[in-house]
Amino acid sequence: MDFWSYFVMDFVKQLQSPTLAFLIGGMIIAALGSELVIPESICTIIVFMLLIKIGLTGGIAIRNSNLADMVLPMICAVVVGILVVFIARYTLAKLPKVKVVDAIATGGLFGAVSGSTMAAGLTVLEEQKIPYEAWAGALYPFMDIPALVTAIVVANIYLNKKNKKKRSAAADSIMQESFSKQPVAAGDYPSSRQEYLSEQQGPVNNRVKIWPIIEESLRGPALSAMLLGLAIGILTQPESVYKSFYDPLFRGLLSILMLVMGMEAWSRIGELRKVAQWYVVYSVVAPFIHGLIAFGLGMIAHKTVGFSMGGVVILAVIAASSSDISGPPTLRAGIPSANPSAYIGASTAVGTPIAIGLCIPFFVGLAQAISGLPNP
Amino acid sequence: MAKPAKKLVIVTEKILLKKIAKIIDEAGATGYTVVDTGGKGSRNVRSTGQPSVSDTQANIKFEVLTPDRDMAENIADQVAIKFFLDYAGIAYICDAEVLYGHSFCGPDGC
């Protein structure tokens, strides 16, 4: 009885947090056709600020903490990242009207981590005065990179298998067939050009190289900002600039980013409607399942090495989140044949609002109910 | 006093910027211009000032001046083979006359 009353009370309270208010506000004004535009360069700088702050926090904390404590949570993060892709491969991909490649890409994006969702989660934990390891933010890359790498590798293995089957048919049918699948491209090419194209399409070696994918995700704007912050936090003494600049601005900037994400979510819903409806179902259910898996693994770390409940919540939140900044370009480059409307639409339009709006309060409530922490 | 040239224009997705730039360089063009752009095509309306947290929606336009049609076609073919099945894109070619341009026309001028 106590469990549920804690849980429900907390959940309702979370729904009134500024983070969520701005997110929903953004969706509402976008739905009303507002002309409000936040310049893209501001979003870029906000993302940079948020992640460098998270990096700095983590770096400063790592300097004063025992590295051995971090090992188990990191392993949990890696496991969840990889698992999420396989869940998508064997659930979403089997649904009718869902292309396997699109499903794998969606899985990769949902396995990858959203910096803004994590920032929102950290803010909620601070507001609730729930203690967590400050280095928990540094778990980000350990889930993000394995998920993206797994998705790209699994998708390419699948595509290579499919291509081999096709190659046993007529030699040049590969090009023709892929052309006919995309009427958009097909009509534009005169026959002479098309002949030229099929001549050029020799046997391509499609072996997937893993290192370039890791390199690309490390170079992405979100991860490079966070790793820079982490390095500065570990190696130098950035406390003065941290206290006077990055820390106080954090919440305000987050609220602007939430507004933008709300607006973007609304503008993408239309795109999602064009692909299969199953993506909506997946992107509502998946954040909870992924989060619960991570929560379970985090609880093991909690029992064995004393990983704090706040840390468990962060692990669950980053598992529930789906990448919106660095993931999409990496996947677009790694799995070009996947339809971006499907996976970006699923993540941005549904997955992220669900993760921020419902999953964060859900997991905070769950953690508080389990540990019986008093509600402040 | 103008040197005839071909202008190749490629409108495509921003994430291909570096890869296409490499193709153009390797084909031997002396230079190129890239602009951010947006508009409507067969796939979707892209980069029309909608708020966006990642760059996946942005479009770019390459303009390359080449001395002959062969080089322009070579670039366009390579780009089309590699990318246009999976990415949004269009390539077209125009006649141009270069009036000034040191590296394009050589030391004697156009």
CSV table of C-alpha atoms in Angstrom, one decimal:
chain,number,residue,atom,x,y,z
A,1,MET,CA,0.0,0.0,0.0
A,2,ASP,CA,2.8,2.4,0.9
A,3,PHE,CA,4.6,1.4,-2.2
A,4,TRP,CA,1.8,2.4,-4.5
A,5,SER,CA,0.9,5.6,-2.7
A,6,TYR,CA,4.5,6.8,-2.8
A,7,PHE,CA,4.7,5.8,-6.4
A,8,VAL,CA,1.5,7.6,-7.5
A,9,MET,CA,2.1,10.7,-5.5
A,10,ASP,CA,5.6,11.0,-6.9
A,11,PHE,CA,4.5,10.4,-10.4
A,12,VAL,CA,1.9,13.1,-10.3
A,13,LYS,CA,4.3,15.5,-8.8
A,14,GLN,CA,6.9,14.9,-11.5
A,15,LEU,CA,4.4,15.7,-14.2
A,16,GLN,CA,4.5,19.3,-13.0
A,17,SER,CA,8.2,19.7,-13.3
A,18,PRO,CA,9.4,22.6,-15.5
A,19,THR,CA,11.3,20.2,-17.8
A,20,LEU,CA,8.1,18.5,-18.8
A,21,ALA,CA,6.1,21.7,-18.8
A,22,PHE,CA,8.4,23.2,-21.5
A,23,LEU,CA,8.3,20.0,-23.5
A,24,ILE,CA,4.6,19.9,-23.6
A,25,GLY,CA,4.4,23.7,-24.1
A,26,GLY,CA,6.6,23.3,-27.2
A,27,MET,CA,4.3,20.6,-28.5
A,28,ILE,CA,1.2,22.8,-27.9
A,29,ILE,CA,2.5,25.9,-29.6
A,30,ALA,CA,3.8,23.8,-32.6
A,31,ALA,CA,0.4,22.2,-32.8
A,32,LEU,CA,-1.2,25.7,-32.9
A,33,GLY,CA,1.0,26.6,-35.8
A,34,SER,CA,3.1,29.1,-33.9
A,35,GLU,CA,5.7,31.0,-35.8
A,36,LEU,CA,8.2,30.9,-33.0
A,37,VAL,CA,11.6,29.9,-34.2
A,38,ILE,CA,14.6,29.2,-31.9
A,39,PRO,CA,17.7,29.5,-34.1
A,40,GLU,CA,19.5,26.2,-34.7
A,41,SER,CA,22.9,27.6,-33.6
A,42,ILE,CA,21.4,28.3,-30.2
A,43,CYS,CA,20.4,24.7,-29.9
A,44,THR,CA,23.9,23.6,-30.8
A,45,ILE,CA,25.4,25.8,-28.1
A,46,ILE,CA,22.8,24.6,-25.5
A,47,VAL,CA,23.6,21.0,-26.3
A,48,PHE,CA,27.3,21.8,-25.9
A,49,MET,CA,26.8,23.6,-22.6
A,50,LEU,CA,24.6,20.8,-21.1
A,51,LEU,CA,27.0,18.0,-22.1
A,52,ILE,CA,30.2,19.9,-21.1
A,53,LYS,CA,28.5,20.5,-17.7
A,54,ILE,CA,27.7,16.8,-17.3
A,55,GLY,CA,31.2,16.0,-18.4
A,56,LEU,CA,32.7,18.4,-15.9
A,57,THR,CA,30.6,17.1,-13.1
A,58,GLY,CA,31.6,13.6,-13.9
A,59,GLY,CA,35.3,14.5,-14.3
A,60,ILE,CA,35.4,16.3,-11.0
A,61,ALA,CA,33.7,13.3,-9.3
A,62,ILE,CA,35.9,10.7,-10.9
A,63,ARG,CA,39.0,12.5,-9.6
A,64,ASN,CA,37.7,11.9,-6.0
A,65,SER,CA,36.2,8.5,-6.4
A,66,ASN,CA,37.2,4.9,-6.6
A,67,LEU,CA,37.4,3.7,-10.2
A,68,ALA,CA,36.6,0.1,-9.2
A,69,ASP,CA,33.0,1.2,-8.2
A,70,MET,CA,32.4,2.2,-11.8
A,71,VAL,CA,33.2,-1.1,-13.4
A,72,LEU,CA,29.9,-3.0,-12.8
A,73,PRO,CA,27.6,-0.1,-13.7
A,74,MET,CA,29.6,0.4,-16.9
A,75,ILE,CA,29.2,-3.3,-17.8
A,76,CYS,CA,25.5,-2.9,-17.2
A,77,ALA,CA,25.4,0.1,-19.6
A,78,VAL,CA,27.2,-1.8,-22.3
A,79,VAL,CA,24.9,-4.9,-21.9
A,80,VAL,CA,21.7,-2.8,-22.1
A,81,GLY,CA,23.0,-0.9,-25.2
A,82,ILE,CA,23.6,-4.1,-27.1
A,83,LEU,CA,20.5,-5.9,-25.8
A,84,VAL,CA,18.2,-3.1,-26.9
A,85,VAL,CA,19.3,-3.6,-30.6
A,86,PHE,CA,18.6,-7.3,-30.4
A,87,ILE,CA,15.2,-6.7,-28.8
A,88,ALA,CA,14.3,-4.5,-31.8
A,89,ARG,CA,15.7,-7.1,-34.2
A,90,TYR,CA,13.5,-9.8,-32.8
A,91,THR,CA,10.3,-7.9,-32.0
A,92,LEU,CA,9.9,-4.8,-34.1
A,93,ALA,CA,11.4,-6.3,-37.2
A,94,LYS,CA,9.0,-9.2,-37.1
A,95,LEU,CA,5.9,-7.0,-37.2
A,96,PRO,CA,4.0,-6.6,-40.4
A,97,LYS,CA,4.9,-3.7,-42.7
A,98,VAL,CA,8.1,-3.1,-40.8
A,99,LYS,CA,11.3,-3.3,-42.8
A,100,VAL,CA,14.1,-5.2,-41.0
A,101,VAL,CA,16.7,-2.6,-41.7
A,102,ASP,CA,14.4,0.2,-40.4
A,103,ALA,CA,13.7,-1.8,-37.3
A,104,ILE,CA,17.4,-2.4,-36.6
A,105,ALA,CA,18.1,1.3,-37.0
A,106,THR,CA,15.3,2.2,-34.7
A,107,GLY,CA,16.7,-0.2,-32.1
A,108,GLY,CA,20.1,1.4,-32.4
A,109,LEU,CA,18.6,4.8,-31.9
A,110,PHE,CA,16.6,3.7,-28.9
A,111,GLY,CA,19.6,2.0,-27.5
A,112,ALA,CA,21.7,5.1,-27.9
A,113,VAL,CA,21.5,7.8,-25.3
A,114,SER,CA,20.0,11.2,-25.5
A,115,GLY,CA,22.0,13.9,-23.7
A,116,SER,CA,19.0,16.1,-23.1
A,117,THR,CA,17.0,13.3,-21.6
A,118,MET,CA,19.9,12.4,-19.3
A,119,ALA,CA,20.2,16.1,-18.4
A,120,ALA,CA,16.5,16.2,-17.6
A,121,GLY,CA,16.9,13.1,-15.4
A,122,LEU,CA,19.8,14.5,-13.5
A,123,THR,CA,17.9,17.7,-12.9
A,124,VAL,CA,14.9,15.8,-11.5
A,125,LEU,CA,17.2,13.8,-9.1
A,126,GLU,CA,18.7,17.1,-7.9
A,127,GLU,CA,15.3,18.6,-7.4
A,128,GLN,CA,14.2,15.6,-5.4
A,129,LYS,CA,17.5,15.6,-3.4
A,130,ILE,CA,18.1,12.0,-4.3
A,131,PRO,CA,21.8,11.3,-4.0
A,132,TYR,CA,23.6,9.8,-7.0
A,133,GLU,CA,27.2,9.2,-8.0
A,134,ALA,CA,28.2,12.3,-9.9
A,135,TRP,CA,30.1,10.2,-12.3
A,136,ALA,CA,26.9,8.4,-13.4
A,137,GLY,CA,26.7,10.8,-16.4
A,138,ALA,CA,29.9,9.3,-17.6
A,139,LEU,CA,28.0,6.0,-18.3
A,140,TYR,CA,26.6,7.7,-21.4
A,141,PRO,CA,29.3,6.6,-23.9
A,142,PHE,CA,29.3,3.1,-22.5
A,143,MET,CA,25.7,2.6,-23.6
A,144,ASP,CA,25.7,4.9,-26.6
A,145,ILE,CA,28.6,3.5,-28.6
A,146,PRO,CA,27.8,-0.2,-28.2
A,147,ALA,CA,24.2,0.4,-29.3
A,148,LEU,CA,25.1,2.3,-32.4
A,149,VAL,CA,27.9,-0.2,-33.3
A,150,THR,CA,25.7,-3.2,-32.8
A,151,ALA,CA,22.9,-1.7,-34.8
A,152,ILE,CA,25.2,-0.9,-37.7
A,153,VAL,CA,26.9,-4.3,-37.7
A,154,VAL,CA,23.7,-6.3,-37.4
A,155,ALA,CA,22.1,-4.3,-40.2
A,156,ASN,CA,25.0,-4.7,-42.5
A,157,ILE,CA,25.3,-8.5,-41.8
A,158,TYR,CA,21.6,-8.7,-42.6
A,159,LEU,CA,22.0,-6.7,-45.8
A,160,ASN,CA,25.0,-8.7,-47.0
A,161,LYS,CA,23.1,-11.9,-46.5
A,162,LYS,CA,20.2,-10.5,-48.5
A,163,ASN,CA,22.5,-9.3,-51.3
A,164,LYS,CA,24.1,-12.7,-51.6
A,165,LYS,CA,20.8,-14.3,-52.2
A,166,LYS,CA,20.0,-11.7,-54.8
A,167,ARG,CA,23.4,-12.1,-56.5
A,168,SER,CA,22.6,-15.6,-57.5
A,169,ALA,CA,19.9,-14.1,-59.7
A,170,ALA,CA,20.9,-12.1,-62.7
A,171,ALA,CA,24.1,-10.1,-62.3
A,172,ASP,CA,22.8,-6.6,-62.9
A,173,SER,CA,19.4,-7.1,-61.3
A,174,ILE,CA,20.7,-5.7,-58.0
A,175,MET,CA,20.8,-2.2,-59.3
A,176,GLN,CA,17.5,-2.5,-61.2
A,177,GLU,CA,15.7,-3.9,-58.2
A,178,SER,CA,16.9,-1.3,-55.8
A,179,PHE,CA,16.0,1.3,-58.3
A,180,SER,CA,12.5,0.1,-58.7
A,181,LYS,CA,12.0,0.0,-55.0
A,182,GLN,CA,12.5,3.7,-54.9
A,183,PRO,CA,10.3,5.2,-57.6
A,184,VAL,CA,11.7,8.6,-56.5
A,185,ALA,CA,15.1,7.9,-57.9
A,186,ALA,CA,14.0,5.6,-60.8
A,187,GLY,CA,12.1,8.1,-62.9
A,188,ASP,CA,14.9,10.7,-63.1
A,189,TYR,CA,17.6,8.7,-64.9
A,190,PRO,CA,17.7,8.3,-68.6
A,191,SER,CA,18.5,4.9,-69.9
A,192,SER,CA,22.0,5.6,-71.0
A,193,ARG,CA,22.9,6.9,-67.5
A,194,GLN,CA,21.3,3.9,-65.9
A,195,GLU,CA,23.4,1.6,-68.0
A,196,TYR,CA,26.5,3.4,-66.9
A,197,LEU,CA,25.4,3.1,-63.3
A,198,SER,CA,24.9,-0.7,-63.5
A,199,GLU,CA,28.3,-1.1,-65.2
A,200,GLN,CA,29.9,0.6,-62.2
A,201,GLN,CA,28.1,-1.6,-59.7
A,202,GLY,CA,30.7,-4.3,-59.4
A,203,PRO,CA,30.9,-6.8,-56.6
A,204,VAL,CA,31.3,-4.6,-53.6
A,205,ASN,CA,33.0,-5.7,-50.5
A,206,ASN,CA,30.5,-4.8,-47.7
A,207,ARG,CA,32.5,-6.0,-44.7
A,208,VAL,CA,31.6,-3.8,-41.8
A,209,LYS,CA,34.5,-2.0,-40.1
A,210,ILE,CA,33.8,-1.3,-36.5
A,211,TRP,CA,36.5,1.2,-35.7
A,212,PRO,CA,35.2,3.9,-38.1
A,213,ILE,CA,31.7,3.7,-36.4
A,214,ILE,CA,33.3,4.2,-33.0
A,215,GLU,CA,35.4,7.0,-34.3
A,216,GLU,CA,32.4,8.7,-35.8
A,217,SER,CA,30.3,8.5,-32.7
A,218,LEU,CA,33.2,9.8,-30.6
A,219,ARG,CA,33.5,12.7,-33.0
A,220,GLY,CA,29.8,13.5,-32.8
A,221,PRO,CA,28.9,16.9,-31.2
A,222,ALA,CA,27.3,15.4,-28.1
A,223,LEU,CA,30.0,12.9,-27.2
A,224,SER,CA,33.0,15.1,-28.0
A,225,ALA,CA,31.6,17.8,-25.8
A,226,MET,CA,31.0,15.4,-22.9
A,227,LEU,CA,34.4,13.8,-23.2
A,228,LEU,CA,36.1,17.2,-23.3
A,229,GLY,CA,34.3,18.1,-20.1
A,230,LEU,CA,35.2,14.8,-18.6
A,231,ALA,CA,38.9,15.3,-19.5
A,232,ILE,CA,39.0,18.9,-18.2
A,233,GLY,CA,37.2,17.8,-15.0
A,234,ILE,CA,39.7,15.0,-14.4
A,235,LEU,CA,42.9,16.7,-15.4
A,236,THR,CA,42.4,20.4,-14.3
A,237,GLN,CA,40.7,22.4,-11.6
A,238,PRO,CA,37.6,23.9,-13.4
A,239,GLU,CA,35.6,24.4,-10.2
A,240,SER,CA,35.5,28.2,-10.5
A,241,VAL,CA,34.1,28.4,-14.0
A,242,TYR,CA,31.9,25.4,-13.2
A,243,LYS,CA,30.3,27.1,-10.2
A,244,SER,CA,29.9,30.5,-11.7
A,245,PHE,CA,28.9,29.6,-15.3
A,246,TYR,CA,28.0,26.1,-16.2
A,247,ASP,CA,26.1,25.0,-13.1
A,248,PRO,CA,23.8,28.0,-12.7
A,249,LEU,CA,22.9,28.1,-16.4
A,250,PHE,CA,22.2,24.4,-16.7
A,251,ARG,CA,18.5,24.4,-15.9
A,252,GLY,CA,17.5,27.5,-17.8
A,253,LEU,CA,19.2,26.2,-20.9
A,254,LEU,CA,17.6,22.8,-20.5
A,255,SER,CA,14.2,24.4,-20.5
A,256,ILE,CA,14.9,26.1,-23.8
A,257,LEU,CA,16.1,22.8,-25.3
A,258,MET,CA,13.0,21.1,-24.0
A,259,LEU,CA,10.8,23.7,-25.8
A,260,VAL,CA,12.7,23.1,-29.1
A,261,MET,CA,12.4,19.3,-28.7
A,262,GLY,CA,8.7,19.6,-28.0
A,263,MET,CA,8.3,21.6,-31.2
A,264,GLU,CA,10.3,19.2,-33.2
A,265,ALA,CA,8.5,16.2,-31.8
A,266,TRP,CA,5.2,17.7,-33.1
A,267,SER,CA,6.6,18.4,-36.5
A,268,ARG,CA,7.8,14.9,-36.9
A,269,ILE,CA,4.5,13.1,-35.9
A,270,GLY,CA,3.2,13.6,-39.5
A,271,GLU,CA,6.3,11.9,-40.9
A,272,LEU,CA,5.8,8.9,-38.6
A,273,ARG,CA,2.2,8.5,-39.8
A,274,LYS,CA,3.5,7.7,-43.3
A,275,VAL,CA,5.5,4.6,-42.1
A,276,ALA,CA,4.0,1.7,-40.3
A,277,GLN,CA,1.8,2.3,-37.2
A,278,TRP,CA,3.8,-0.3,-35.3
A,279,TYR,CA,6.6,2.2,-34.8
A,280,VAL,CA,4.3,4.2,-32.5
A,281,VAL,CA,3.5,1.1,-30.4
A,282,TYR,CA,7.2,0.3,-30.2
A,283,SER,CA,8.3,3.8,-29.3
A,284,VAL,CA,5.7,3.9,-26.5
A,285,VAL,CA,6.5,0.5,-25.0
A,286,ALA,CA,10.2,0.2,-25.7
A,287,PRO,CA,11.4,3.0,-23.4
A,288,PHE,CA,9.7,1.4,-20.4
A,289,ILE,CA,11.1,-2.1,-21.2
A,290,HIS,CA,14.6,-0.9,-21.8
A,291,GLY,CA,14.5,1.2,-18.7
A,292,LEU,CA,13.2,-1.7,-16.6
A,293,ILE,CA,15.9,-4.0,-17.9
A,294,ALA,CA,18.5,-1.4,-17.0
A,295,PHE,CA,16.8,-0.8,-13.6
A,296,GLY,CA,17.0,-4.5,-12.9
A,297,LEU,CA,20.7,-4.7,-13.8
A,298,GLY,CA,21.3,-1.5,-11.8
A,299,MET,CA,19.6,-3.1,-8.8
A,300,ILE,CA,22.2,-6.0,-9.0
A,301,ALA,CA,24.9,-3.4,-8.9
A,302,HIS,CA,23.1,-1.7,-6.1
A,303,LYS,CA,23.1,-4.9,-4.0
A,304,THR,CA,26.6,-6.0,-4.8
A,305,VAL,CA,28.8,-2.9,-5.1
A,306,GLY,CA,26.6,-0.3,-3.5
A,307,PHE,CA,25.7,1.6,-6.6
A,308,SER,CA,23.3,4.3,-5.3
A,309,MET,CA,19.6,4.3,-6.1
A,310,GLY,CA,20.0,7.6,-7.8
A,311,GLY,CA,22.6,6.0,-10.0
A,312,VAL,CA,20.2,3.1,-10.8
A,313,VAL,CA,17.6,5.7,-11.9
A,314,ILE,CA,20.1,7.4,-14.2
A,315,LEU,CA,21.0,4.0,-15.7
A,316,ALA,CA,17.3,3.3,-16.3
A,317,VAL,CA,16.7,6.8,-17.7
A,318,ILE,CA,19.6,6.6,-20.2
A,319,ALA,CA,18.4,3.2,-21.3
A,320,ALA,CA,14.9,4.5,-21.8
A,321,SER,CA,16.1,7.5,-23.8
A,322,SER,CA,16.7,7.5,-27.5
A,323,SER,CA,19.4,9.5,-29.2
A,324,ASP,CA,18.4,12.7,-30.9
A,325,ILE,CA,21.6,14.6,-31.5
A,326,SER,CA,24.5,12.4,-32.4
A,327,GLY,CA,22.8,9.1,-33.1
A,328,PRO,CA,20.8,10.0,-36.2
A,329,PRO,CA,23.7,11.2,-38.4
A,330,THR,CA,25.8,8.2,-37.4
A,331,LEU,CA,23.0,5.7,-38.3
A,332,ARG,CA,22.2,7.6,-41.5
A,333,ALA,CA,25.8,7.1,-42.6
A,334,GLY,CA,26.1,3.6,-41.2
A,335,ILE,CA,22.9,2.2,-42.5
A,336,PRO,CA,22.0,4.4,-45.5
A,337,SER,CA,19.2,2.2,-46.8
A,338,ALA,CA,17.2,2.5,-43.6
A,339,ASN,CA,14.4,5.0,-43.9
A,340,PRO,CA,15.2,8.0,-41.6
A,341,SER,CA,11.6,9.0,-41.3
A,342,ALA,CA,11.0,5.7,-39.6
A,343,TYR,CA,13.7,5.7,-37.0
A,344,ILE,CA,14.1,9.5,-36.4
A,345,GLY,CA,10.4,9.9,-36.4
A,346,ALA,CA,9.9,7.1,-33.9
A,347,SER,CA,12.6,8.5,-31.6
A,348,THR,CA,12.0,12.2,-31.8
A,349,ALA,CA,8.2,12.3,-32.1
A,350,VAL,CA,7.3,9.6,-29.6
A,351,GLY,CA,10.3,8.0,-27.9
A,352,THR,CA,11.8,11.2,-26.4
A,353,PRO,CA,8.6,12.7,-25.1
A,354,ILE,CA,7.7,9.4,-23.5
A,355,ALA,CA,11.2,9.0,-22.0
A,356,ILE,CA,11.2,12.5,-20.5
A,357,GLY,CA,7.6,12.8,-19.7
A,358,LEU,CA,6.7,9.4,-18.3
A,359,CYS,CA,9.9,7.3,-17.9
A,360,ILE,CA,11.8,9.7,-15.7
A,361,PRO,CA,9.0,10.2,-13.2
A,362,PHE,CA,8.2,6.5,-13.4
A,363,PHE,CA,11.7,5.4,-12.5
A,364,VAL,CA,12.2,8.1,-9.9
A,365,GLY,CA,9.0,7.0,-8.3
A,366,LEU,CA,10.0,3.3,-8.5
A,367,ALA,CA,13.3,4.0,-6.9
A,368,GLN,CA,11.8,6.0,-4.1
A,369,ALA,CA,9.1,3.4,-3.5
A,370,ILE,CA,11.6,0.6,-3.4
A,371,SER,CA,14.1,2.2,-1.1
A,372,GLY,CA,11.3,3.9,0.9
A,373,LEU,CA,13.1,7.3,0.7
A,374,PRO,CA,10.9,10.0,2.2
A,375,ASN,CA,9.3,12.3,-0.3
A,376,PRO,CA,10.7,15.8,0.3
B,1,MET,CA,37.3,37.1,-73.2
B,2,ALA,CA,35.6,34.4,-71.2
B,3,LYS,CA,36.5,30.8,-70.8
B,4,PRO,CA,33.7,28.4,-71.4
B,5,ALA,CA,33.0,25.9,-68.6
B,6,LYS,CA,30.4,23.6,-67.2
B,7,LYS,CA,28.7,24.3,-64.0
B,8,LEU,CA,27.7,21.1,-62.1
B,9,VAL,CA,25.1,21.7,-59.3
B,10,ILE,CA,24.4,19.0,-56.7
B,11,VAL,CA,21.7,19.5,-54.2
B,12,THR,CA,21.8,16.8,-51.4
B,13,GLU,CA,21.8,16.1,-47.7
B,14,LYS,CA,24.3,17.9,-45.5
B,15,ILE,CA,25.7,14.8,-43.9
B,16,LEU,CA,27.2,13.9,-47.3
B,17,LEU,CA,29.2,17.2,-47.4
B,18,LYS,CA,32.7,15.7,-46.7
B,19,LYS,CA,32.2,12.6,-48.8
B,20,ILE,CA,31.1,14.6,-51.9
B,21,ALA,CA,33.8,17.2,-51.4
B,22,LYS,CA,36.3,14.3,-51.5
B,23,ILE,CA,34.9,13.0,-54.8
B,24,ILE,CA,35.1,16.5,-56.3
B,25,ASP,CA,38.7,16.9,-55.2
B,26,GLU,CA,39.7,13.6,-56.6
B,27,ALA,CA,38.0,14.2,-59.9
B,28,GLY,CA,40.4,17.1,-60.3
B,29,ALA,CA,38.2,20.2,-60.0
B,30,THR,CA,40.0,23.3,-59.0
B,31,GLY,CA,37.4,24.2,-56.4
B,32,TYR,CA,33.8,24.3,-55.4
B,33,THR,CA,31.2,26.3,-53.6
B,34,VAL,CA,28.9,25.0,-50.9
B,35,VAL,CA,25.8,26.7,-49.6
B,36,ASP,CA,23.2,25.7,-47.0
B,37,THR,CA,19.9,25.4,-48.7
B,38,GLY,CA,16.4,24.1,-48.3
B,39,GLY,CA,13.3,23.5,-50.3
B,40,LYS,CA,10.8,20.9,-51.5
B,41,GLY,CA,11.5,17.8,-53.4
B,42,SER,CA,10.0,14.4,-54.0
B,43,ARG,CA,11.0,13.1,-50.5
B,44,ASN,CA,10.0,15.8,-48.2
B,45,VAL,CA,10.2,19.5,-47.4
B,46,ARG,CA,13.6,19.8,-45.8
B,47,SER,CA,15.4,22.4,-43.7
B,48,THR,CA,12.8,25.1,-43.9
B,49,GLY,CA,13.6,26.7,-40.6
B,50,GLN,CA,11.9,24.1,-38.5
B,51,PRO,CA,13.6,23.7,-35.1
B,52,SER,CA,16.0,20.9,-35.1
B,53,VAL,CA,18.5,19.5,-32.6
B,54,SER,CA,20.5,17.6,-35.1
B,55,ASP,CA,21.7,18.3,-38.6
B,56,THR,CA,20.1,15.3,-40.3
B,57,GLN,CA,17.5,17.5,-42.0
B,58,ALA,CA,19.7,20.1,-43.5
B,59,ASN,CA,20.4,20.3,-47.2
B,60,ILE,CA,23.4,21.7,-49.1
B,61,LYS,CA,24.1,22.8,-52.7
B,62,PHE,CA,27.4,22.2,-54.3
B,63,GLU,CA,28.4,24.3,-57.3
B,64,VAL,CA,31.5,23.0,-59.2
B,65,LEU,CA,33.0,24.7,-62.3
B,66,THR,CA,34.7,22.2,-64.5
B,67,PRO,CA,36.6,22.8,-67.8
B,68,ASP,CA,34.7,20.1,-69.7
B,69,ARG,CA,31.6,18.0,-69.6
B,70,ASP,CA,33.5,14.7,-68.9
B,71,MET,CA,34.8,15.8,-65.5
B,72,ALA,CA,31.3,17.1,-64.5
B,73,GLU,CA,29.7,13.8,-65.6
B,74,ASN,CA,32.3,11.8,-63.8
B,75,ILE,CA,31.6,13.6,-60.5
B,76,ALA,CA,27.9,13.4,-61.0
B,77,ASP,CA,28.0,9.7,-61.8
B,78,GLN,CA,30.1,8.8,-58.8
B,79,VAL,CA,27.8,10.8,-56.5
B,80,ALA,CA,24.7,9.3,-57.9
B,81,ILE,CA,26.0,5.7,-57.7
B,82,LYS,CA,27.2,6.1,-54.2
B,83,PHE,CA,24.4,8.1,-52.6
B,84,PHE,CA,21.3,8.9,-54.6
B,85,LEU,CA,19.6,5.5,-53.9
B,86,ASP,CA,19.6,6.1,-50.2
B,87,TYR,CA,19.8,9.8,-49.8
B,88,ALA,CA,17.9,12.7,-51.2
B,89,GLY,CA,19.7,14.4,-54.1
B,90,ILE,CA,19.7,15.8,-57.6
B,91,ALA,CA,22.5,16.8,-59.9
B,92,TYR,CA,22.3,19.0,-63.0
B,93,ILE,CA,24.7,20.7,-65.4
B,94,CYS,CA,24.7,24.2,-66.9
B,95,ASP,CA,26.8,26.0,-69.4
B,96,ALA,CA,28.9,28.8,-67.9
B,97,GLU,CA,31.5,31.3,-68.9
B,98,VAL,CA,34.1,32.1,-66.4
B,99,LEU,CA,35.1,35.8,-66.5
B,100,TYR,CA,37.7,36.0,-63.7
B,101,GLY,CA,39.4,33.2,-61.7
B,102,HIS,CA,43.1,32.7,-61.3
B,103,SER,CA,43.4,29.0,-60.6
B,104,PHE,CA,40.6,28.2,-63.1
B,105,CYS,CA,41.8,30.2,-66.0
B,106,GLY,CA,45.6,30.0,-65.4
B,107,PRO,CA,48.1,32.8,-65.1
B,108,ASP,CA,47.2,34.4,-68.4
B,109,GLY,CA,43.7,35.3,-67.4
B,110,CYS,CA,40.4,34.2,-68.9
